[in-house]
Amino acid sequence: TGPEGGASQPCVTVVIRVEQKEGVARKNTGKELTEKKVGLQLCFSVRAAVIGPVVSWGRDPKNKPMMEREVGPEKEKVILVFSGVCSRWFPLLQPGTFYRLVAANTQDPSVLIGCRVSGRSGVELHTEATLQVRSDWRLHTLTRLLQDPTCTQVEPPPVLSVSQVLDCSSELVCVQGQVCERVAVSSRTAESGSSHTGVRLTMCDQTGQRLQVYLDLRHAPYPPGLLPGNTLLLSGVQRKMSRSGGVYCSFLPVSCISVMSLGDSRCAPPPPVPRMHLAQWAGTDQHKCNMAQVKGHVACFLFLQLQWSCSQCGSVYSQVCRSQCGSSCSQFESRAKVVIEDGTGEAHVCFSGGPLQTLLGLADSQWEGLQRAVRVRGHVRIFPQGRSLVCDGDSDDFLHHFLFCVCSSDVMCRPIALTCRRLTNQRPEEVRRFTRGDREFMTRLPRPLQLTCVHLEPD
């Protein structure tokens, strides 16, 4: 499991058992840097148990069965640091597995002996030895072990489902589930104005329960395989409670991602979700039912917004970026909010992307033509005013007239079936005072349920 160069040269080896693995991050290690490579490097570290002494070989033993001379009575711990090109070993190394670490083209056993932090006399240091892995070293997985108590496989931490993570009390968990949604998250600092990127994954299991996992990618590379439909194993993630009582997970430096199976997001059936009436859903704890199927009737449009945005700075993009950032990349964004009622109550539902195209009843060619027309202006917004619609531009324009006809048509106010997610920032009840004659009345008006459509059944 490594480069073939140096396989016939003398080498020294040591057998280790991986106990813990950090995630890959960009760090300033200061190791093996040249003038052309100054800056942050991909880096991760592994905590391992040293099974035996350093052994000399005439040639690389690769993954031959473990020898008795490679096992020693004392088991020390070592921190292996992988940086630069050595970060390629990250997918191979797994906790609980035995490996033979090979230092080629040398017979000096000291190269595989980690260094410790020096301290003053009389001071006991509880630190583990650290060993910087070099670019020409190799690692081989050992599957044929000695019948020795020290060479027994270590039980990995239990893997929990999404439902088990929601109900457990552990702080550090390993969770496996299917990715049903991936959302890019960015935040801008007030001082520098720079954007910190991250990813929010929504994972689900067979019961329909959902868990949100937040990945901070400011100092880490983008992990491959974060696609809807894929099954992921997230090891060493931190389980947290939000201020509103919801459960979510966040990545730590020791967290890892493994893709267990690939799925086709276009063919994967949506996870099972309950069917709810709007009044019933409004009275349900939002942490117990975050997503549900709704059947209702479109009452009216509250607003419709179509816009081209700069991919770099987020400003309005009409032919060129209006903020003069120089970027030539843009993306189309569509958003609308409509009132849905089902006889038990009403809700304000946000639509975007594909569900909005389905709601408007536009074919692919019409949707693409609409995007081209909006690109000339940059953005189009239409708002309600009584039973009519007003816009923020020229109402005589053909584009605004077309959108007015679509949103106000009788065909638009039709029965629909959709799967919605409940927003967490539900507005509280509104208290109003009414005066009738010499009497004053106070009443509480419940706010409409705020939902986001994730799937709309075609007509």
Short mmCIF file of C-alpha atoms in Angstrom, two decimals:
data_model
loop_
_atom_site.label_atom_id
_atom_site.label_comp_id
_atom_site.label_asym_id
_atom_site.label_seq_id
_atom_site.Cartn_x
_atom_site.Cartn_y
_atom_site.Cartn_z
CA THR A 1 0.00 0.00 0.00
CA GLY A 2 2.59 2.51 -1.04
CA PRO A 3 5.11 3.42 -3.72
CA GLU A 4 7.18 0.55 -5.07
CA GLY A 5 10.42 2.52 -5.18
CA GLY A 6 12.93 1.25 -2.61
CA ALA A 7 11.21 -2.13 -2.07
CA SER A 8 14.52 -4.00 -2.52
CA GLN A 9 16.54 -1.60 -0.34
CA PRO A 10 17.31 -2.13 3.37
CA CYS A 11 14.83 -0.59 5.76
CA VAL A 12 13.65 -0.44 9.37
CA THR A 13 10.07 -1.02 10.47
CA VAL A 14 7.83 -0.80 13.50
CA VAL A 15 4.35 -2.21 14.04
CA ILE A 16 1.67 0.16 15.34
CA ARG A 17 -2.02 0.01 16.15
CA VAL A 18 -3.99 3.15 15.34
CA GLU A 19 -6.14 4.30 18.25
CA GLN A 20 -7.35 7.73 17.17
CA LYS A 21 -7.19 9.80 14.01
CA GLU A 22 -7.59 13.54 13.58
CA GLY A 23 -9.30 15.13 10.62
CA VAL A 24 -7.30 16.73 7.82
CA ALA A 25 -6.75 20.47 8.23
CA ARG A 26 -4.50 23.18 6.84
CA LYS A 27 -1.77 24.00 9.34
CA ASN A 28 1.54 25.82 9.40
CA THR A 29 3.75 22.88 10.36
CA GLY A 30 7.08 24.34 9.28
CA LYS A 31 8.23 20.88 8.15
CA GLU A 32 9.78 20.17 4.75
CA LEU A 33 8.94 23.66 3.48
CA THR A 34 10.84 25.42 0.74
CA GLU A 35 10.65 28.98 -0.48
CA LYS A 36 8.07 27.89 -3.05
CA LYS A 37 5.92 26.06 -0.49
CA VAL A 38 5.73 28.53 2.36
CA GLY A 39 2.29 28.68 3.99
CA LEU A 40 -0.40 26.28 5.21
CA GLN A 41 -0.15 22.57 4.44
CA LEU A 42 -2.63 19.74 4.66
CA CYS A 43 -1.91 17.98 7.92
CA PHE A 44 -3.38 15.41 10.29
CA SER A 45 -2.11 13.36 13.22
CA VAL A 46 -2.67 9.83 14.45
CA ARG A 47 -2.41 8.50 18.00
CA ALA A 48 -1.06 4.95 17.90
CA ALA A 49 0.24 2.23 20.19
CA VAL A 50 3.74 0.90 19.42
CA ILE A 51 3.45 -2.91 19.46
CA GLY A 52 7.16 -3.74 19.49
CA PRO A 53 10.72 -2.58 18.86
CA VAL A 54 12.18 -1.21 15.65
CA VAL A 55 13.27 -4.09 13.38
CA SER A 56 15.86 -4.02 10.57
CA TRP A 57 15.18 -5.75 7.23
CA GLY A 58 17.19 -6.41 4.09
CA ARG A 59 14.21 -5.38 1.97
CA ASP A 60 10.69 -4.06 2.51
CA PRO A 61 8.59 -6.83 4.17
CA LYS A 62 5.40 -5.10 3.02
CA ASN A 63 2.35 -6.77 4.57
CA LYS A 64 3.91 -10.13 5.41
CA PRO A 65 2.62 -11.84 8.57
CA MET A 66 3.77 -10.27 11.81
CA MET A 67 6.99 -11.73 13.26
CA GLU A 68 7.58 -12.52 16.93
CA ARG A 69 10.53 -10.13 17.03
CA GLU A 70 8.16 -7.27 16.12
CA VAL A 71 6.23 -7.68 19.40
CA GLY A 72 7.56 -6.30 22.67
CA PRO A 73 6.41 -6.41 26.29
CA GLU A 74 6.07 -2.65 26.76
CA LYS A 75 3.50 -0.75 24.76
CA GLU A 76 4.24 2.93 24.28
CA LYS A 77 2.10 5.58 22.67
CA VAL A 78 3.22 7.79 19.81
CA ILE A 79 1.72 10.68 17.87
CA LEU A 80 2.37 10.34 14.13
CA VAL A 81 2.20 13.65 12.27
CA PHE A 82 1.38 13.54 8.54
CA SER A 83 1.83 16.76 6.57
CA GLY A 84 2.16 17.80 2.95
CA VAL A 85 2.23 14.86 0.55
CA CYS A 86 2.03 12.47 3.51
CA SER A 87 -1.60 13.48 4.02
CA ARG A 88 -2.40 10.97 1.25
CA TRP A 89 -2.33 8.26 3.95
CA PHE A 90 -5.47 9.65 5.59
CA PRO A 91 -8.03 7.36 3.84
CA LEU A 92 -5.93 4.25 4.62
CA LEU A 93 -5.46 4.69 8.36
CA GLN A 94 -8.41 3.45 10.41
CA PRO A 95 -8.71 3.21 14.22
CA GLY A 96 -8.23 -0.30 15.62
CA THR A 97 -6.17 -1.53 12.65
CA PHE A 98 -2.52 -2.70 12.71
CA TYR A 99 0.06 -1.25 10.32
CA ARG A 100 3.74 -1.74 9.59
CA LEU A 101 5.50 1.63 9.28
CA VAL A 102 8.50 1.36 6.94
CA ALA A 103 11.43 3.78 6.75
CA ALA A 104 13.27 2.84 3.54
CA ASN A 105 16.94 3.19 2.60
CA THR A 106 18.22 3.18 6.17
CA GLN A 107 19.33 0.81 8.91
CA ASP A 108 19.21 3.44 11.66
CA PRO A 109 16.47 2.50 14.16
CA SER A 110 16.46 5.97 15.70
CA VAL A 111 14.53 7.42 12.74
CA LEU A 112 11.43 5.56 13.96
CA ILE A 113 11.80 6.62 17.58
CA GLY A 114 9.64 9.59 18.43
CA CYS A 115 10.98 12.60 20.29
CA ARG A 116 9.59 13.76 23.62
CA VAL A 117 9.22 17.18 25.18
CA SER A 118 12.17 17.87 27.45
CA GLY A 119 11.49 19.08 30.98
CA ARG A 120 13.38 20.21 34.04
CA SER A 121 14.55 17.76 36.68
CA GLY A 122 11.89 16.83 39.18
CA VAL A 123 9.08 17.56 36.75
CA GLU A 124 7.10 14.58 35.46
CA LEU A 125 5.78 15.11 31.93
CA HIS A 126 2.71 13.20 30.80
CA THR A 127 3.37 13.67 27.10
CA GLU A 128 3.58 11.12 24.32
CA ALA A 129 6.39 10.82 21.80
CA THR A 130 5.88 12.59 18.47
CA LEU A 131 7.12 11.29 15.14
CA GLN A 132 7.03 13.27 11.89
CA VAL A 133 6.26 10.90 9.00
CA ARG A 134 8.49 11.50 6.00
CA SER A 135 7.41 11.53 2.38
CA ASP A 136 9.40 8.39 1.42
CA TRP A 137 8.05 6.25 4.27
CA ARG A 138 5.39 3.61 3.63
CA LEU A 139 2.55 1.99 5.55
CA HIS A 140 1.29 -1.57 5.07
CA THR A 141 -1.91 -2.97 6.55
CA LEU A 142 -1.41 -6.14 8.62
CA THR A 143 -4.22 -8.67 8.60
CA ARG A 144 -2.34 -11.80 9.77
CA LEU A 145 -1.44 -11.13 13.40
CA LEU A 146 0.30 -13.18 16.06
CA GLN A 147 -1.68 -15.14 18.62
CA ASP A 148 -0.68 -12.69 21.31
CA PRO A 149 -2.94 -10.82 23.77
CA THR A 150 -1.25 -7.57 22.80
CA CYS A 151 -2.19 -8.07 19.15
CA THR A 152 -5.93 -8.36 19.63
CA GLN A 153 -8.13 -6.04 17.65
CA VAL A 154 -9.53 -3.11 19.58
CA GLU A 155 -13.30 -2.77 19.64
CA PRO A 156 -14.24 0.35 17.68
CA PRO A 157 -16.68 2.81 19.26
CA PRO A 158 -20.35 1.95 18.66
CA VAL A 159 -21.90 3.35 15.51
CA LEU A 160 -25.26 4.99 16.20
CA SER A 161 -28.16 5.73 13.91
CA VAL A 162 -29.67 9.18 13.60
CA SER A 163 -32.51 8.22 15.95
CA GLN A 164 -30.06 6.92 18.56
CA VAL A 165 -28.00 10.12 18.43
CA LEU A 166 -31.13 12.21 19.01
CA ASP A 167 -31.98 10.17 22.13
CA CYS A 168 -28.52 9.49 23.61
CA SER A 169 -26.60 11.61 26.12
CA SER A 170 -23.03 11.09 24.89
CA GLU A 171 -21.02 14.13 23.88
CA LEU A 172 -18.75 12.40 21.32
CA VAL A 173 -20.57 10.06 18.94
CA CYS A 174 -20.14 8.07 15.73
CA VAL A 175 -23.21 8.33 13.53
CA GLN A 176 -24.08 6.66 10.23
CA GLY A 177 -26.87 7.81 7.96
CA GLN A 178 -27.89 8.89 4.51
CA VAL A 179 -27.30 12.43 3.30
CA CYS A 180 -30.63 13.93 2.28
CA GLU A 181 -29.52 17.55 1.98
CA ARG A 182 -26.30 19.55 1.66
CA VAL A 183 -26.30 23.32 2.16
CA ALA A 184 -23.32 25.65 1.89
CA VAL A 185 -22.93 27.94 4.90
CA SER A 186 -20.95 31.17 4.88
CA SER A 187 -20.46 33.96 7.40
CA ARG A 188 -18.75 37.29 6.91
CA THR A 189 -16.60 38.85 9.60
CA ALA A 190 -17.24 42.49 10.37
CA GLU A 191 -13.54 43.40 10.47
CA SER A 192 -12.11 41.82 7.36
CA GLY A 193 -15.31 41.16 5.43
CA SER A 194 -13.97 37.74 4.44
CA SER A 195 -16.31 34.80 4.01
CA HIS A 196 -15.82 31.67 6.11
CA THR A 197 -17.20 28.65 4.30
CA GLY A 198 -18.78 25.57 5.76
CA VAL A 199 -21.33 22.88 5.03
CA ARG A 200 -24.51 21.84 6.78
CA LEU A 201 -25.45 18.22 6.18
CA THR A 202 -28.89 16.85 6.93
CA MET A 203 -28.73 13.12 7.62
CA CYS A 204 -31.64 10.72 7.99
CA ASP A 205 -32.28 7.06 8.76
CA GLN A 206 -35.03 4.57 7.98
CA THR A 207 -37.36 6.05 10.60
CA GLY A 208 -37.42 9.46 8.91
CA GLN A 209 -35.63 11.18 11.81
CA ARG A 210 -33.22 13.93 10.73
CA LEU A 211 -30.00 15.29 12.17
CA GLN A 212 -28.08 18.37 11.09
CA VAL A 213 -24.26 18.23 11.10
CA TYR A 214 -22.16 21.38 10.70
CA LEU A 215 -18.69 21.26 9.09
CA ASP A 216 -16.35 24.22 9.51
CA LEU A 217 -14.08 24.29 6.44
CA ARG A 218 -12.13 27.46 7.15
CA HIS A 219 -8.90 25.50 7.69
CA ALA A 220 -9.77 22.14 6.14
CA PRO A 221 -10.14 20.85 2.58
CA TYR A 222 -13.57 20.10 1.20
CA PRO A 223 -14.29 16.41 1.97
CA PRO A 224 -15.29 14.35 -1.08
CA GLY A 225 -18.48 12.33 -1.13
CA LEU A 226 -20.85 14.83 0.54
CA LEU A 227 -23.62 14.13 -1.97
CA PRO A 228 -27.33 13.54 -1.30
CA GLY A 229 -28.07 9.83 -1.43
CA ASN A 230 -24.65 8.75 -0.15
CA THR A 231 -24.34 6.92 3.17
CA LEU A 232 -21.69 8.45 5.43
CA LEU A 233 -20.01 7.38 8.65
CA LEU A 234 -19.12 10.39 10.79
CA SER A 235 -16.67 9.45 13.54
CA GLY A 236 -15.89 11.57 16.56
CA VAL A 237 -18.46 14.33 16.02
CA GLN A 238 -19.68 16.42 18.94
CA ARG A 239 -23.33 16.16 19.93
CA LYS A 240 -24.76 19.51 21.00
CA MET A 241 -28.02 21.02 22.17
CA SER A 242 -29.26 24.29 20.71
CA ARG A 243 -30.76 27.05 22.82
CA SER A 244 -34.20 26.00 21.64
CA GLY A 245 -33.63 22.38 22.71
CA GLY A 246 -32.79 20.82 19.34
CA VAL A 247 -30.01 18.28 18.82
CA TYR A 248 -27.30 18.84 16.23
CA CYS A 249 -23.68 17.79 15.69
CA SER A 250 -20.54 19.71 14.80
CA PHE A 251 -17.14 18.63 13.55
CA LEU A 252 -14.04 18.66 15.75
CA PRO A 253 -10.34 18.37 14.83
CA VAL A 254 -10.60 14.63 15.66
CA SER A 255 -13.68 14.06 13.49
CA CYS A 256 -13.51 11.94 10.33
CA ILE A 257 -15.76 11.18 7.37
CA SER A 258 -16.02 7.82 5.61
CA VAL A 259 -18.24 7.17 2.59
CA MET A 260 -19.88 3.80 3.23
CA SER A 261 -21.96 3.56 0.05
CA LEU A 262 -22.80 5.64 -3.00
CA GLY A 263 -26.33 6.54 -3.97
CA ASP A 264 -28.07 8.28 -6.83
CA SER A 265 -29.88 11.34 -5.51
CA ARG A 266 -32.11 11.38 -8.60
CA CYS A 267 -33.35 7.83 -8.01
CA ALA A 268 -33.20 7.62 -4.23
CA PRO A 269 -36.72 7.70 -2.75
CA PRO A 270 -37.34 10.46 -0.24
CA PRO A 271 -37.18 9.35 3.40
CA PRO A 272 -40.54 8.57 5.01
CA VAL A 273 -42.13 11.60 6.66
CA PRO A 274 -45.49 11.85 8.45
CA ARG A 275 -48.54 13.49 6.89
CA MET A 276 -49.83 16.42 8.93
CA HIS A 277 -52.67 18.92 8.96
CA LEU A 278 -51.46 22.50 9.30
CA ALA A 279 -53.31 23.14 12.56
CA GLN A 280 -51.98 19.87 14.00
CA TRP A 281 -48.43 20.71 12.92
CA ALA A 282 -48.62 24.20 14.38
CA GLY A 283 -49.41 22.71 17.79
CA THR A 284 -46.65 20.07 17.65
CA ASP A 285 -43.22 20.49 19.19
CA GLN A 286 -40.96 21.50 16.30
CA HIS A 287 -38.14 19.25 17.56
CA LYS A 288 -40.37 16.17 17.31
CA CYS A 289 -41.64 16.89 13.79
CA ASN A 290 -39.30 18.92 11.63
CA MET A 291 -40.59 17.68 8.26
CA ALA A 292 -43.99 16.48 7.06
CA GLN A 293 -46.20 15.98 4.03
CA VAL A 294 -48.96 18.53 3.51
CA LYS A 295 -51.95 18.60 1.17
CA GLY A 296 -53.56 21.98 0.71
CA HIS A 297 -54.72 24.73 -1.62
CA VAL A 298 -52.71 27.70 -2.90
CA ALA A 299 -54.50 30.82 -1.66
CA CYS A 300 -52.27 33.57 -3.05
CA PHE A 301 -48.71 34.72 -3.72
CA LEU A 302 -47.02 36.91 -1.12
CA PHE A 303 -43.96 37.70 -3.21
CA LEU A 304 -41.83 36.43 -6.09
CA GLN A 305 -38.14 37.23 -6.53
CA LEU A 306 -35.83 36.21 -9.39
CA GLN A 307 -32.20 37.29 -9.33
CA TRP A 308 -28.76 36.62 -10.75
CA SER A 309 -26.07 36.87 -8.03
CA CYS A 310 -22.30 37.05 -8.19
CA SER A 311 -20.77 33.74 -7.09
CA GLN A 312 -17.92 35.53 -5.35
CA CYS A 313 -19.44 38.48 -3.47
CA GLY A 314 -23.20 37.81 -3.69
CA SER A 315 -24.09 41.15 -5.32
CA VAL A 316 -26.66 41.53 -8.09
CA TYR A 317 -25.22 40.37 -11.42
CA SER A 318 -26.57 41.90 -14.65
CA GLN A 319 -24.14 41.12 -17.48
CA VAL A 320 -21.34 42.08 -15.02
CA CYS A 321 -21.10 42.21 -11.23
CA ARG A 322 -22.46 45.51 -9.90
CA SER A 323 -19.93 45.58 -7.04
CA GLN A 324 -17.02 45.67 -9.51
CA CYS A 325 -15.34 42.68 -7.86
CA GLY A 326 -14.19 41.44 -11.27
CA SER A 327 -15.82 38.01 -11.03
CA SER A 328 -17.29 36.51 -14.20
CA CYS A 329 -19.23 33.73 -12.41
CA SER A 330 -22.88 34.10 -11.45
CA GLN A 331 -25.75 31.92 -10.31
CA PHE A 332 -29.52 32.16 -10.70
CA GLU A 333 -31.60 32.40 -7.53
CA SER A 334 -35.38 32.14 -7.36
CA ARG A 335 -37.58 32.52 -4.32
CA ALA A 336 -41.28 32.90 -3.66
CA LYS A 337 -43.62 32.77 -0.69
CA VAL A 338 -47.23 31.65 -1.00
CA VAL A 339 -50.13 31.11 1.37
CA ILE A 340 -51.29 27.49 1.66
CA GLU A 341 -54.48 26.46 3.48
CA ASP A 342 -55.89 22.98 4.07
CA GLY A 343 -59.15 23.68 5.90
CA THR A 344 -57.60 23.40 9.38
CA GLY A 345 -55.22 26.34 9.14
CA GLU A 346 -52.88 28.22 6.88
CA ALA A 347 -49.13 28.42 6.40
CA HIS A 348 -46.62 30.62 4.61
CA VAL A 349 -44.50 28.34 2.42
CA CYS A 350 -41.23 29.37 0.75
CA PHE A 351 -40.39 27.88 -2.66
CA SER A 352 -37.09 28.02 -4.53
CA GLY A 353 -35.34 26.31 -7.44
CA GLY A 354 -37.01 23.24 -8.89
CA PRO A 355 -40.11 23.27 -6.63
CA LEU A 356 -40.79 26.88 -7.66
CA GLN A 357 -40.57 25.95 -11.34
CA THR A 358 -43.08 23.16 -10.72
CA LEU A 359 -45.36 25.52 -8.79
CA LEU A 360 -45.34 28.07 -11.63
CA GLY A 361 -46.07 25.29 -14.13
CA LEU A 362 -43.21 26.27 -16.45
CA ALA A 363 -41.53 23.83 -18.81
CA ASP A 364 -37.74 23.57 -18.85
CA SER A 365 -37.50 25.71 -21.99
CA GLN A 366 -39.71 28.40 -20.42
CA TRP A 367 -37.71 28.34 -17.18
CA GLU A 368 -34.45 28.74 -19.11
CA GLY A 369 -35.91 31.58 -21.17
CA LEU A 370 -37.07 33.30 -17.97
CA GLN A 371 -33.53 33.07 -16.58
CA ARG A 372 -32.11 34.67 -19.73
CA ALA A 373 -34.62 37.51 -19.52
CA VAL A 374 -33.84 38.17 -15.85
CA ARG A 375 -30.10 38.16 -16.55
CA VAL A 376 -30.43 41.41 -18.55
CA ARG A 377 -31.97 43.23 -15.58
CA GLY A 378 -30.21 41.40 -12.78
CA HIS A 379 -33.27 40.99 -10.58
CA VAL A 380 -37.07 41.11 -10.65
CA ARG A 381 -39.30 41.44 -7.58
CA ILE A 382 -43.09 41.30 -7.43
CA PHE A 383 -45.09 42.00 -4.26
CA PRO A 384 -48.83 41.82 -3.48
CA GLN A 385 -51.08 44.82 -2.98
CA GLY A 386 -54.63 43.81 -2.28
CA ARG A 387 -55.80 41.57 -5.08
CA SER A 388 -53.30 42.97 -7.55
CA LEU A 389 -49.54 42.63 -7.82
CA VAL A 390 -47.01 45.44 -7.91
CA CYS A 391 -43.33 45.27 -8.83
CA ASP A 392 -40.22 47.31 -8.17
CA GLY A 393 -39.69 48.10 -11.85
CA ASP A 394 -41.62 49.12 -14.93
CA SER A 395 -45.05 47.50 -14.72
CA ASP A 396 -45.46 47.82 -18.51
CA ASP A 397 -42.40 45.65 -19.11
CA PHE A 398 -43.18 42.35 -20.83
CA LEU A 399 -41.33 40.33 -18.17
CA HIS A 400 -43.30 41.84 -15.29
CA HIS A 401 -46.52 41.43 -17.25
CA PHE A 402 -45.73 37.76 -17.87
CA LEU A 403 -44.99 37.10 -14.19
CA PHE A 404 -48.12 39.03 -13.19
CA CYS A 405 -50.25 36.82 -15.44
CA VAL A 406 -48.65 33.64 -14.10
CA CYS A 407 -48.98 34.54 -10.40
CA SER A 408 -52.54 35.91 -10.65
CA SER A 409 -53.98 33.20 -12.88
CA ASP A 410 -56.76 30.98 -11.59
CA VAL A 411 -54.69 27.93 -12.51
CA MET A 412 -52.13 28.92 -9.88
CA CYS A 413 -54.70 28.68 -7.05
CA ARG A 414 -54.98 24.91 -7.16
CA PRO A 415 -54.65 21.91 -4.80
CA ILE A 416 -51.06 20.75 -4.27
CA ALA A 417 -49.24 18.03 -2.32
CA LEU A 418 -45.82 18.90 -0.97
CA THR A 419 -43.17 17.90 1.55
CA CYS A 420 -42.16 20.79 3.80
CA ARG A 421 -39.60 21.56 6.46
CA ARG A 422 -40.61 23.65 9.42
CA LEU A 423 -38.48 26.73 10.06
CA THR A 424 -37.00 27.01 13.54
CA ASN A 425 -37.47 30.78 13.85
CA GLN A 426 -41.26 30.73 14.19
CA ARG A 427 -42.64 34.14 15.13
CA PRO A 428 -44.56 34.38 18.44
CA GLU A 429 -48.23 35.22 18.70
CA GLU A 430 -49.24 38.81 18.03
CA VAL A 431 -51.24 40.66 20.70
CA ARG A 432 -53.71 43.25 19.38
CA ARG A 433 -56.14 45.65 21.05
CA PHE A 434 -59.58 46.40 19.65
CA THR A 435 -61.97 49.10 20.80
CA ARG A 436 -65.72 48.78 20.44
CA GLY A 437 -67.56 51.71 21.90
CA ASP A 438 -66.35 52.22 25.44
CA ARG A 439 -64.94 48.71 25.70
CA GLU A 440 -61.41 47.62 24.88
CA PHE A 441 -60.63 44.05 23.88
CA MET A 442 -57.28 42.27 23.73
CA THR A 443 -56.81 39.20 21.59
CA ARG A 444 -53.94 36.95 20.57
CA LEU A 445 -53.48 36.28 16.87
CA PRO A 446 -51.38 33.19 16.12
CA ARG A 447 -48.77 33.67 13.43
CA PRO A 448 -49.05 31.49 10.32
CA LEU A 449 -46.84 28.42 10.27
CA GLN A 450 -43.57 29.16 8.43
CA LEU A 451 -42.52 26.30 6.11
CA THR A 452 -40.02 25.62 3.34
CA CYS A 453 -40.94 23.33 0.45
CA VAL A 454 -38.36 20.62 -0.25
CA HIS A 455 -40.44 18.59 -2.73
CA LEU A 456 -43.58 19.38 -4.71
CA GLU A 457 -45.57 16.61 -6.32
CA PRO A 458 -46.08 17.36 -10.03
CA ASP A 459 -49.65 17.82 -11.25
#
